[in-house]
Amino acid sequence: MSVRRVVPIAMRLSWLVLIALAIGEFVTDLPGPGWATTLLPALVVLALMAATMSLQARAAAPRGEPGPPVEVAPPVTGRWKALNSPADKVPSHGTHAYGQTYAIDIVAEPETAEGEAPGRPGADPATRPAFRLFWPVVRRNRAFPAFGAPLLAVADATVVVASDGQRDHLSRNSLPALAYLMLAEAPVRSIVGAHRIIGNHVILDLGGGTYAVYAHLRRGSLRVRAGDRVRAGQEIGRVGNSGNTTEPHLHFHLMDGPDPDAARGVPFTWRGVGVPANGETFTVVEPEERGGQPTEEQAEEQAGRPTEHQAGRPVEGRAAGS
């Protein structure tokens, strides 16, 4: 068994021991002073956990200089905004764990009416709700335009993992809900394993030792099963809010193996889009037929070049305002 597989297991065992010690302190009356029966063992376990976390990060970190980014098609169509992008920092999510060194999050950002702010009461219901300090504490998933958006295969590939049995929870886009996610929910998910962090997900084998991960999918939305062959542009599922999330969005990354616990991240670039930076919006034009190649005019639109039908009017290319 490789070090990259052993380390996550050791981390989960450390969490379980720490929880057992905390429970034991309240439900049992162990002989001897509390510092010797509970506090000292807990400090030892915490030290082991810190060492394990450091080892986990180093085991999952890339070796040597990263190779050239693997070019794939965008996994969505429409207008989206990038968050936690590898264009701004690496590792993009603050850790190399789960093969997500070069991961990106994207949320749907439909155009709003002129003068209206997204998430403002009375605004277009298709706009994305803004983060609130206290109220509403949570929102239902249908309030977010990303929820239920189709997800497309980024290349011709083989499905190696397809899982969509986890529930879609309410949003965590307020201060109290975010605190609950970070302090209570996220640690529990880490103990259970990677599948509870990434929620419902699909992993595609793109060939050449490269695998694509789609995380946080909608429960029951998958259109593929393990072993299926898919074509580039084929719909494979829908955006959801499962796993360790604050709101409905797509988490996407490439890695060098099918197991997130043992894989290392692989750089990517989306054809016609590149790697959008944090806060950058981008638009992907939908092909005429699902699973087919875009027309020449659509390819020009994706690349940000004006077509003859767009002459005389602004064109949105790779990013808004660029």
Coordinates of C-alpha atoms in Angstrom, one line a residue:
M1 CA 0.0 0.0 0.0
S2 CA 1.4 3.4 -1.0
V3 CA 2.1 6.2 1.4
R4 CA -0.6 8.3 -0.3
R5 CA -3.2 5.7 0.6
V6 CA -1.9 5.1 4.2
V7 CA -1.9 8.7 5.2
P8 CA -5.6 9.4 4.7
I9 CA -6.4 6.3 6.7
A10 CA -4.1 7.3 9.5
M11 CA -5.8 10.8 9.6
R12 CA -9.3 9.3 9.9
L13 CA -8.1 6.9 12.7
S14 CA -6.6 9.9 14.6
W15 CA -9.9 11.8 14.4
L16 CA -11.8 8.7 15.7
V17 CA -9.4 8.3 18.6
L18 CA -9.7 12.0 19.5
I19 CA -13.5 11.8 19.4
A20 CA -13.4 8.6 21.5
L21 CA -11.3 10.3 24.1
A22 CA -13.6 13.3 24.3
I23 CA -16.7 11.1 24.7
G24 CA -14.9 8.9 27.3
E25 CA -14.2 12.0 29.4
F26 CA -17.9 12.7 29.8
V27 CA -19.4 9.2 30.0
T28 CA -16.8 7.3 32.0
D29 CA -15.0 7.8 35.3
L30 CA -11.4 6.7 34.5
P31 CA -9.0 6.3 37.5
G32 CA -6.4 8.9 37.9
P33 CA -6.2 12.7 37.1
G34 CA -8.0 13.9 34.0
W35 CA -4.8 15.3 32.5
A36 CA -3.2 11.8 32.5
T37 CA -6.3 9.9 31.3
T38 CA -7.7 12.3 28.7
L39 CA -5.7 15.5 28.2
L40 CA -2.3 14.0 27.6
P41 CA -3.5 11.3 25.2
A42 CA -5.5 14.0 23.3
L43 CA -2.4 16.1 23.0
V44 CA -0.5 13.2 21.7
V45 CA -3.2 12.4 19.1
L46 CA -3.3 16.1 18.0
A47 CA 0.4 16.0 17.5
L48 CA 0.1 12.9 15.4
M49 CA -2.7 14.5 13.4
A50 CA -0.6 17.5 12.7
A51 CA 2.2 15.3 11.5
T52 CA -0.2 13.3 9.4
M53 CA -1.7 16.4 7.8
S54 CA 1.8 17.6 6.9
L55 CA 2.7 14.2 5.5
Q56 CA -0.6 14.0 3.5
A57 CA 0.1 17.4 1.9
R58 CA 3.7 16.5 1.0
A59 CA 2.6 13.0 -0.4
A60 CA 0.0 14.6 -2.7
A61 CA 2.1 17.5 -3.8
P62 CA 3.4 17.5 -7.4
R63 CA 6.9 16.2 -8.0
G64 CA 9.2 18.5 -10.0
E65 CA 8.0 21.1 -12.4
P66 CA 4.3 20.7 -13.5
G67 CA 3.8 19.5 -17.1
P68 CA 2.0 21.5 -19.7
P69 CA -1.8 21.8 -19.0
V70 CA -4.0 19.2 -20.5
E71 CA -6.5 20.9 -22.8
V72 CA -10.1 19.7 -22.5
A73 CA -13.5 21.2 -23.5
P74 CA -15.4 23.2 -20.9
P75 CA -17.7 21.1 -18.7
V76 CA -20.6 23.7 -18.9
T77 CA -22.3 26.1 -21.3
G78 CA -23.6 29.5 -20.5
R79 CA -22.2 32.3 -18.4
W80 CA -20.2 31.3 -15.2
K81 CA -17.9 32.8 -12.7
A82 CA -14.7 31.2 -11.4
L83 CA -13.8 30.9 -7.7
N84 CA -10.7 29.3 -6.0
S85 CA -8.9 29.2 -9.3
P86 CA -5.4 27.8 -10.0
A87 CA -4.9 30.9 -12.2
D88 CA -4.4 32.9 -8.9
K89 CA -2.7 30.4 -6.6
V90 CA -1.5 26.8 -6.4
P91 CA -2.8 24.8 -4.6
S92 CA -6.0 26.6 -5.5
H93 CA -8.0 25.2 -2.5
G94 CA -5.2 25.5 0.0
T95 CA -4.3 21.8 -0.1
H96 CA -2.9 19.1 -2.5
A97 CA -5.1 16.5 -0.9
Y98 CA -7.6 14.6 -3.1
G99 CA -5.7 15.5 -6.2
Q100 CA -7.1 19.0 -6.2
T101 CA -3.9 21.0 -6.6
Y102 CA -5.2 22.6 -9.8
A103 CA -8.9 22.5 -9.0
I104 CA -11.4 25.2 -9.8
D105 CA -15.0 26.1 -8.6
I106 CA -17.5 27.7 -10.9
V107 CA -20.9 29.2 -10.2
A108 CA -23.6 30.2 -12.7
E109 CA -23.8 34.0 -13.2
P110 CA -26.6 34.9 -15.6
E111 CA -26.8 38.4 -16.9
T112 CA -28.8 40.7 -14.6
A113 CA -31.1 43.6 -15.6
E114 CA -29.3 46.9 -15.9
G115 CA -29.0 48.6 -12.5
E116 CA -30.0 45.5 -10.5
A117 CA -27.6 43.8 -8.1
P118 CA -27.5 40.0 -7.9
G119 CA -29.2 38.6 -4.9
R120 CA -31.1 41.9 -4.1
P121 CA -34.7 41.4 -3.0
G122 CA -37.0 41.9 -6.0
A123 CA -34.2 41.2 -8.5
D124 CA -34.5 38.7 -11.3
P125 CA -34.9 35.2 -9.6
A126 CA -32.4 33.8 -12.0
T127 CA -29.6 35.8 -10.4
R128 CA -27.2 34.3 -7.9
P129 CA -28.0 35.2 -4.2
A130 CA -25.3 37.1 -2.5
F131 CA -23.6 36.1 0.8
R132 CA -25.4 37.4 3.8
L133 CA -24.0 38.0 7.3
F134 CA -26.9 36.7 9.3
W135 CA -30.2 36.4 7.4
P136 CA -31.3 34.4 5.7
V137 CA -29.2 31.7 7.4
V138 CA -29.7 29.2 4.6
R139 CA -31.4 29.2 1.2
R140 CA -33.0 26.4 -0.8
N141 CA -31.0 25.2 -3.8
R142 CA -33.5 26.3 -6.4
A143 CA -32.6 29.9 -5.4
F144 CA -29.2 29.4 -7.2
P145 CA -29.1 29.4 -11.0
A146 CA -26.3 26.8 -11.0
F147 CA -28.5 24.2 -9.4
G148 CA -29.6 21.6 -12.0
A149 CA -27.4 23.1 -14.8
P150 CA -26.2 20.3 -17.2
L151 CA -22.6 19.0 -17.0
L152 CA -20.8 17.9 -20.1
A153 CA -18.0 15.4 -20.7
V154 CA -14.8 17.4 -21.4
A155 CA -13.5 14.7 -23.8
D156 CA -14.2 11.3 -25.2
A157 CA -13.7 9.1 -22.1
T158 CA -14.6 6.1 -19.9
V159 CA -16.6 6.5 -16.7
V160 CA -14.7 5.0 -13.8
V161 CA -16.7 6.3 -10.9
A162 CA -20.3 7.5 -10.9
S163 CA -22.0 8.2 -7.5
D164 CA -25.1 10.3 -6.9
G165 CA -26.8 8.9 -3.7
Q166 CA -26.0 11.8 -1.3
R167 CA -28.5 14.4 -0.5
D168 CA -28.3 18.1 -1.7
H169 CA -28.2 20.1 1.5
L170 CA -29.2 23.7 2.1
S171 CA -26.8 26.6 1.3
R172 CA -24.1 27.6 3.7
N173 CA -23.8 31.2 2.4
S174 CA -24.3 33.1 5.7
L175 CA -21.9 33.6 8.6
P176 CA -23.7 31.2 11.0
A177 CA -24.1 28.5 8.3
L178 CA -20.5 28.9 7.2
A179 CA -19.2 28.6 10.8
Y180 CA -21.3 25.4 11.1
L181 CA -19.8 24.0 7.9
M182 CA -16.2 24.8 8.8
L183 CA -16.3 23.8 12.5
A184 CA -18.8 20.9 12.6
E185 CA -19.7 19.5 9.2
A186 CA -16.4 19.6 7.4
P187 CA -14.4 17.7 10.1
V188 CA -17.0 14.9 10.1
R189 CA -16.8 14.6 6.3
S190 CA -13.0 14.5 6.5
I191 CA -13.2 11.6 8.9
V192 CA -15.7 9.6 6.7
G193 CA -13.6 10.0 3.6
A194 CA -13.0 11.8 0.3
H195 CA -16.4 10.7 -1.1
R196 CA -18.2 12.7 1.6
I197 CA -16.0 15.8 0.8
I198 CA -16.7 15.8 -3.0
G199 CA -20.3 14.6 -2.6
N200 CA -22.0 13.1 -5.6
H201 CA -19.4 12.8 -8.3
V202 CA -18.2 11.5 -11.6
I203 CA -14.6 10.5 -12.5
L204 CA -13.7 10.1 -16.2
D205 CA -10.7 8.3 -17.6
L206 CA -9.5 10.6 -20.4
G207 CA -6.6 8.4 -21.3
G208 CA -2.9 8.9 -21.0
G209 CA -3.0 8.7 -17.2
T210 CA -5.4 11.7 -16.8
Y211 CA -8.7 11.6 -15.0
A212 CA -11.3 14.3 -14.7
V213 CA -13.3 14.9 -11.5
Y214 CA -16.8 16.5 -11.3
A215 CA -17.8 17.1 -7.7
H216 CA -21.0 18.2 -5.8
L217 CA -23.5 16.8 -8.4
R218 CA -27.2 16.8 -7.9
R219 CA -28.7 13.7 -6.3
G220 CA -30.2 11.3 -8.9
S221 CA -29.0 13.4 -11.8
L222 CA -26.3 11.1 -13.3
R223 CA -26.9 9.8 -16.8
V224 CA -23.9 7.5 -16.8
R225 CA -22.6 4.5 -14.9
A226 CA -19.1 3.1 -14.3
G227 CA -17.8 1.5 -17.4
D228 CA -19.8 3.7 -19.9
R229 CA -18.1 5.4 -22.8
V230 CA -19.0 9.0 -23.3
R231 CA -18.4 11.5 -26.1
A232 CA -17.1 15.0 -25.6
G233 CA -20.0 17.4 -25.0
Q234 CA -22.3 14.5 -23.8
E235 CA -24.4 15.4 -20.8
I236 CA -23.4 13.2 -17.8
G237 CA -25.2 14.8 -14.9
R238 CA -26.4 18.1 -13.3
V239 CA -24.9 20.6 -10.9
G240 CA -25.9 20.0 -7.3
N241 CA -25.1 20.9 -3.7
S242 CA -23.8 17.7 -2.2
G243 CA -20.7 17.2 -0.1
N244 CA -18.5 19.9 1.4
T245 CA -20.1 22.9 -0.2
T246 CA -21.5 26.4 0.6
E247 CA -23.8 26.6 -2.4
P248 CA -24.7 24.8 -5.7
H249 CA -21.6 24.9 -7.9
L250 CA -19.2 22.7 -9.9
H251 CA -15.8 21.7 -8.5
F252 CA -13.6 20.4 -11.4
H253 CA -10.1 19.2 -11.5
L254 CA -7.8 16.8 -13.3
M255 CA -5.6 14.2 -11.5
D256 CA -3.2 11.4 -12.4
G257 CA -5.2 8.5 -11.0
P258 CA -8.8 7.3 -10.4
D259 CA -8.6 7.5 -6.6
P260 CA -8.7 11.0 -5.0
D261 CA -7.0 9.8 -1.9
A262 CA -3.9 8.6 -3.9
A263 CA -3.8 10.9 -6.9
R264 CA -1.8 14.0 -7.6
G265 CA -3.3 17.1 -9.4
V266 CA -2.8 17.7 -13.2
P267 CA -3.0 21.2 -14.7
F268 CA -5.8 21.9 -17.1
T269 CA -7.0 24.5 -19.6
W270 CA -10.5 24.8 -21.1
R271 CA -10.6 25.0 -24.9
G272 CA -11.7 28.5 -25.9
V273 CA -11.7 29.7 -22.3
G274 CA -8.3 29.0 -20.7
V275 CA -8.2 29.1 -16.9
P276 CA -10.4 31.9 -15.7
A277 CA -9.1 33.8 -12.6
N278 CA -11.0 34.3 -9.4
G279 CA -14.1 36.5 -9.9
E280 CA -13.7 36.3 -13.7
T281 CA -16.8 35.5 -15.7
F282 CA -16.7 33.5 -18.9
T283 CA -19.3 32.4 -21.5
V284 CA -19.3 29.1 -23.3
V285 CA -21.6 28.8 -26.3
E286 CA -23.6 25.6 -26.6
P287 CA -23.0 23.4 -29.7
E288 CA -25.9 22.9 -32.1
E289 CA -26.2 19.3 -31.0
R290 CA -25.4 17.9 -27.6
G291 CA -22.2 15.8 -27.9
G292 CA -21.3 17.3 -31.3
Q293 CA -18.5 19.7 -32.3
P294 CA -19.4 23.5 -32.3
T295 CA -19.8 25.2 -35.7
E296 CA -17.0 27.5 -36.9
E297 CA -19.0 30.5 -35.9
Q298 CA -19.6 29.1 -32.4
A299 CA -15.9 28.2 -32.0
E300 CA -15.1 31.9 -32.9
E301 CA -17.6 33.1 -30.2
Q302 CA -16.0 30.9 -27.6
A303 CA -12.5 32.2 -28.5
G304 CA -13.8 35.8 -28.2
R305 CA -13.5 36.7 -31.9
P306 CA -16.5 38.5 -33.4
T307 CA -18.5 36.7 -36.1
E308 CA -20.2 38.4 -39.1
H309 CA -23.5 38.2 -37.2
Q310 CA -22.0 40.1 -34.3
A311 CA -20.4 43.0 -36.3
G312 CA -21.2 46.4 -34.9
R313 CA -22.0 45.1 -31.3
P314 CA -19.9 44.2 -28.2
V315 CA -18.8 40.6 -27.9
E316 CA -18.2 38.9 -24.6
G317 CA -15.2 36.7 -24.8
R318 CA -13.0 35.0 -22.2
A319 CA -13.9 37.3 -19.4
A320 CA -16.3 40.1 -18.7
G321 CA -14.7 43.5 -19.2
S322 CA -11.6 42.1 -20.9

